Short mmCIF file of C-alpha atoms in Angstrom, two decimals:
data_model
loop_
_atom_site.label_atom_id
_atom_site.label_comp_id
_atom_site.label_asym_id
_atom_site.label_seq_id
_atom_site.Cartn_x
_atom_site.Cartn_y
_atom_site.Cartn_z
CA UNK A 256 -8.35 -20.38 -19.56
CA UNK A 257 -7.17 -16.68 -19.95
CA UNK A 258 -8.10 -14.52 -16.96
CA UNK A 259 -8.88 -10.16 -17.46
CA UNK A 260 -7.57 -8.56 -15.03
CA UNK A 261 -8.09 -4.81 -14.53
CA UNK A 262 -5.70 -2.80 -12.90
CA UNK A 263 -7.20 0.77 -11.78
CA UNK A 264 -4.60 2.86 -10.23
CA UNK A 265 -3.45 6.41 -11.32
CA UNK A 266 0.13 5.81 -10.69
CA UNK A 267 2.15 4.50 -13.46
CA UNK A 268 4.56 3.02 -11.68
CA UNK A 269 2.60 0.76 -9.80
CA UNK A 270 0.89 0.37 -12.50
CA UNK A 271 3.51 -1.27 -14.48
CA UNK A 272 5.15 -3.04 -11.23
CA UNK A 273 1.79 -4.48 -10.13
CA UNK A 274 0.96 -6.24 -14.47
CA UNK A 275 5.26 -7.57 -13.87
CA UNK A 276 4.53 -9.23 -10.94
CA UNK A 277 1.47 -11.05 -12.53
CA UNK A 278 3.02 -11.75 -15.90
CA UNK A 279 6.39 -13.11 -14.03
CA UNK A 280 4.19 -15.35 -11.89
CA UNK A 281 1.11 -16.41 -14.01
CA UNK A 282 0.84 -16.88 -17.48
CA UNK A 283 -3.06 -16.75 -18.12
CA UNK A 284 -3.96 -13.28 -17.44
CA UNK A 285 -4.99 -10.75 -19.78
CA UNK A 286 -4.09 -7.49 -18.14
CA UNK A 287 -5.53 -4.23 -18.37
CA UNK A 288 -5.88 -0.71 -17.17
CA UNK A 289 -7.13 2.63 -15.85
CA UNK A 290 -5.78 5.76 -14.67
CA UNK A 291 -9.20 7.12 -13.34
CA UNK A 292 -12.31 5.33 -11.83
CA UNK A 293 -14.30 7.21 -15.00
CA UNK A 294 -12.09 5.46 -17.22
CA UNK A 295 -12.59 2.16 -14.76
CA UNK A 296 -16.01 2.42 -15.00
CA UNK A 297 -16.46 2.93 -18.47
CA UNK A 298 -13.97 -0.55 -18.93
CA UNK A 299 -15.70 -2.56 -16.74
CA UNK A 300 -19.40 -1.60 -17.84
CA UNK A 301 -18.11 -2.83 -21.26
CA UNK A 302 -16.28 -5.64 -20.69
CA UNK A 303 -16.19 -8.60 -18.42
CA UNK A 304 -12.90 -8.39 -15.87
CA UNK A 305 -12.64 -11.70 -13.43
CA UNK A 306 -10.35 -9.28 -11.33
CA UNK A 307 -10.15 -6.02 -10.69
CA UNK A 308 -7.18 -4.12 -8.54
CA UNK A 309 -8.45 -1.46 -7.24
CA UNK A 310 -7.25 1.72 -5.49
CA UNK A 311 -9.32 3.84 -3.71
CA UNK A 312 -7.50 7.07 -3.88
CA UNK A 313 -7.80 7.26 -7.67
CA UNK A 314 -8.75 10.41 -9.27
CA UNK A 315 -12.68 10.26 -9.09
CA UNK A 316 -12.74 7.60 -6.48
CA UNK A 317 -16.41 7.37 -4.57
CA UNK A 318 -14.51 5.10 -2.07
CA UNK A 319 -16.42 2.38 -1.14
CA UNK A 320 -19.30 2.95 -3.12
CA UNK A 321 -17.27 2.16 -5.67
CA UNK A 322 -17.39 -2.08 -4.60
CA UNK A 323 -20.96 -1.58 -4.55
CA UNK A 324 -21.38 -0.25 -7.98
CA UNK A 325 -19.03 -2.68 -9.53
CA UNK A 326 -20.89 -5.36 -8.03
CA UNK A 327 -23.92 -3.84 -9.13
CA UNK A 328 -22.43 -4.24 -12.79
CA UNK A 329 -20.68 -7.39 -12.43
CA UNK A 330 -21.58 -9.51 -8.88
CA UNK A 331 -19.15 -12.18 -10.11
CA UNK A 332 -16.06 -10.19 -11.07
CA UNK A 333 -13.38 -10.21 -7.79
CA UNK A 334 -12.33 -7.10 -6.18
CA UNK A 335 -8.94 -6.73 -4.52
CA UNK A 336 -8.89 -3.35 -2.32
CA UNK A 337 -5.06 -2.17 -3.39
CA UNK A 338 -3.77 0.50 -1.35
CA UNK A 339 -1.74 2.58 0.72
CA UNK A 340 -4.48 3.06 4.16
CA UNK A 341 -4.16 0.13 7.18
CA UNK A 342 -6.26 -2.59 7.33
CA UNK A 343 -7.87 -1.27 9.69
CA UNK A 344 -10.75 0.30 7.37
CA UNK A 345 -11.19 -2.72 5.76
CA UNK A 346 -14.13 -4.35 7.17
CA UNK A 347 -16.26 -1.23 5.19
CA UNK A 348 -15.05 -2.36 1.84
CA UNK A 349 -15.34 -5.95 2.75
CA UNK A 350 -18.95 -5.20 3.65
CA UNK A 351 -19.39 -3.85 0.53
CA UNK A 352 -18.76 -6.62 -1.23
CA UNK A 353 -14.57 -6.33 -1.67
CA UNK A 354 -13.10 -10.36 -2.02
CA UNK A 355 -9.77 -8.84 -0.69
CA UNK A 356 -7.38 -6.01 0.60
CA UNK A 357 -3.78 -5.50 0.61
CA UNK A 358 -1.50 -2.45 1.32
CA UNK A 359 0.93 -1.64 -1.27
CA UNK A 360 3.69 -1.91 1.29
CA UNK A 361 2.75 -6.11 1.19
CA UNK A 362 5.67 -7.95 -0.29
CA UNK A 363 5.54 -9.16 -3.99
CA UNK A 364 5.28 -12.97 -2.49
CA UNK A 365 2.31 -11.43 -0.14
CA UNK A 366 0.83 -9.85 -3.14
CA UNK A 367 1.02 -13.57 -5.56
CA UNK A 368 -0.51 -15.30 -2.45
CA UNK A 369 -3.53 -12.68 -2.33
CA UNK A 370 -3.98 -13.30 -5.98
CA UNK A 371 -3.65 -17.08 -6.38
CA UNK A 372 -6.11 -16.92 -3.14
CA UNK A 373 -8.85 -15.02 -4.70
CA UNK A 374 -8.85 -17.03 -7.90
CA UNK A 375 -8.95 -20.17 -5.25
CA UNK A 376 -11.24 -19.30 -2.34
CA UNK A 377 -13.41 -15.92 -3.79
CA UNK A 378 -10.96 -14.24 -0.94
CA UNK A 379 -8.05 -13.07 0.53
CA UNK A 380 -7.70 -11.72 3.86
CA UNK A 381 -4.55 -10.78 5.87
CA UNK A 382 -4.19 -11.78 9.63
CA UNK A 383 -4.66 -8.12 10.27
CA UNK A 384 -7.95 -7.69 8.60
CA UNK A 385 -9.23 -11.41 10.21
CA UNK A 386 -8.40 -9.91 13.86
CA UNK A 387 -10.18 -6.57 12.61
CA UNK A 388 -13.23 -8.83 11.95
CA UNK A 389 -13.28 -11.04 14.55
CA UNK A 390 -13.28 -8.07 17.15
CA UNK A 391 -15.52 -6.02 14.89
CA UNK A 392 -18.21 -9.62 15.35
CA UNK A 393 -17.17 -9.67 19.33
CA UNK A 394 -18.27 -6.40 19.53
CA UNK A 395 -21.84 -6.62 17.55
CA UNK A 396 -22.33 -9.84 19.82
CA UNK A 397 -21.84 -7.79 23.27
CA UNK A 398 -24.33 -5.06 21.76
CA UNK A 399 -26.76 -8.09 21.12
CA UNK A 400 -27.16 -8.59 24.35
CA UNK A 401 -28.44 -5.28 25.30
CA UNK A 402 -31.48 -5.15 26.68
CA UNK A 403 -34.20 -3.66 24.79
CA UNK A 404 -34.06 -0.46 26.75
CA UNK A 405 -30.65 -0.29 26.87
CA UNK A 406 -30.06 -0.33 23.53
CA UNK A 407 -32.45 2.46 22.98
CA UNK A 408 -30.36 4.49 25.17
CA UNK A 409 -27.23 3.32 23.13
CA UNK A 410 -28.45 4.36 19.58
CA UNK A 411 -29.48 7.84 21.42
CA UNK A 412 -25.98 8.13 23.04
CA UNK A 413 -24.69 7.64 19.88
CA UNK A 414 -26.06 9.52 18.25
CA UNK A 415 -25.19 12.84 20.48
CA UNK A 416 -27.84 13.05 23.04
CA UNK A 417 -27.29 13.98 26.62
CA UNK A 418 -28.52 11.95 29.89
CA UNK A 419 -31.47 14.49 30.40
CA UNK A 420 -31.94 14.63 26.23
CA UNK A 421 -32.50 10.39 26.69
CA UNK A 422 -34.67 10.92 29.79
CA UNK A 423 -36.90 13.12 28.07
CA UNK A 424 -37.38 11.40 25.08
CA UNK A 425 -37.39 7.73 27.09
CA UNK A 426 -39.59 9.41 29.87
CA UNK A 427 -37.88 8.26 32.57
CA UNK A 428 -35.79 9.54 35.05
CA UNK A 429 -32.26 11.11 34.32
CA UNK A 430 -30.81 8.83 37.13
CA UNK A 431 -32.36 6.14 35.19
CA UNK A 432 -30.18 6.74 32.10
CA UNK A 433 -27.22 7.14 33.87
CA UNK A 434 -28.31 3.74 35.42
CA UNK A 435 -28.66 1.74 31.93
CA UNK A 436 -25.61 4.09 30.82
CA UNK A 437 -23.52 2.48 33.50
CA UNK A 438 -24.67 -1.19 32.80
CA UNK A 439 -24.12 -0.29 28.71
CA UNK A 440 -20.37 -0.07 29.63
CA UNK A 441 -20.28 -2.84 31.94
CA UNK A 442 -21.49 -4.93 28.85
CA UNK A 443 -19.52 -3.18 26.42
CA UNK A 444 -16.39 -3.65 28.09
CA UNK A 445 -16.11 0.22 27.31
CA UNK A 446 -15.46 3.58 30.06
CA UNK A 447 -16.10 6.01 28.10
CA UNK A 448 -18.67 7.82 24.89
CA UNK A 449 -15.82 7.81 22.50
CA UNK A 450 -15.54 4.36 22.59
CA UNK A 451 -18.93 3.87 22.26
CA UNK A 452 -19.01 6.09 19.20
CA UNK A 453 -16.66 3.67 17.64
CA UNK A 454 -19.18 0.57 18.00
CA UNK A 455 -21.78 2.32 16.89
CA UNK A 456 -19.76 3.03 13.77
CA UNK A 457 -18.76 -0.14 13.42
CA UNK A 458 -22.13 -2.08 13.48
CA UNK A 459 -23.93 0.22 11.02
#
């Protein structure tokens, strides 16, 4: 049974490289494209694609919004993030609904695996992106078991707040804070705000 695939990338040349790769290694795929997500959404609000290859830099590109609105559409058609960022900002698009992501620097034979993978499993995940998520679920665990006044005083260090800023709006002490503050990055496995920034980010 023929497959559509929609291609959505505004450079011709990969473009053109990406539909030769498929039509040298499958022969049941219809392939399409777009040049602009405008002219990708208007395609795939029309039509029914089972994959669509998707670059987020494309000329009026919402970035990940844009899984979430194609899902909206269309929950069953695949998305494979296609680009040139690191896996490492992944996990947003794959918690927006995105069945895979790959970085144009992948090897063709990388690129046929991710494919014959998503048509197989519903995904495709690198071993990058898998450590990204297992350490991204290590870390939501540890903030788990936070107490219930400690993780107050997380979201409120997070969110910019200063020891006597948390004391105030805690009422408590501002050795207190510091207290739960230290015991937050005993848990953690963090020493300093920054790093807490970045779990914060992660888990919301």
């Amino acid at each position: 049974m023929t497959k559509k695939i929609l291609i959505a990338d505004d450079h011709h040349v990969v473009r053109i490289g990406t539909a030769m790769i498929l039509e040298k290694n499958f022969n049941y795929f219809e392939v399409d494209f777009a040049e602009t997500y405008g002219e990708a959404k208007q395609k795939f609000e029309s039509e029914k694609y089972d994959l669509i290859i998707l670059d987020i830099e494309l000329p009026g590109s919402i970035l990940k919004s844009m899984v979430k609105e194609i899902k909206n559409i269309s929950e069953e058609t695949l998305i494979l993030i296609f680009t040139s960022y690191k896996e490492n900002i992944a996990l947003q698009y794959i918690e927006e609904g995105a069945n895979g992501f790959l970085n144009k620097q992948s090897d063709p034979e990388i690129f046929v695996k991710a494919i014959e993978a998503l048509f197989k499993d519903g995904y495709y995940y690198t071993p990058e992106i898998m450590n990204e998520m297992l350490k991204g679920s290590k870390k939501k665990k540890a903030v788990e078991h936070l107490s219930e006044r400690e993780l107050q005083v997380f979201n409120l260090l997070a969110k910019g707040n200063g020891n006597l800023e948390i004391a105030n709006a805690l009422n408590v002490e501002e050795s207190t804070v510091g207290t739960y503050k230290r015991r937050i990055y005993q848990k953690l496995k963090i020493t300093n705000l920054i790093e807490l920034f970045h779990i914060y980010k992660e888990i919301h």
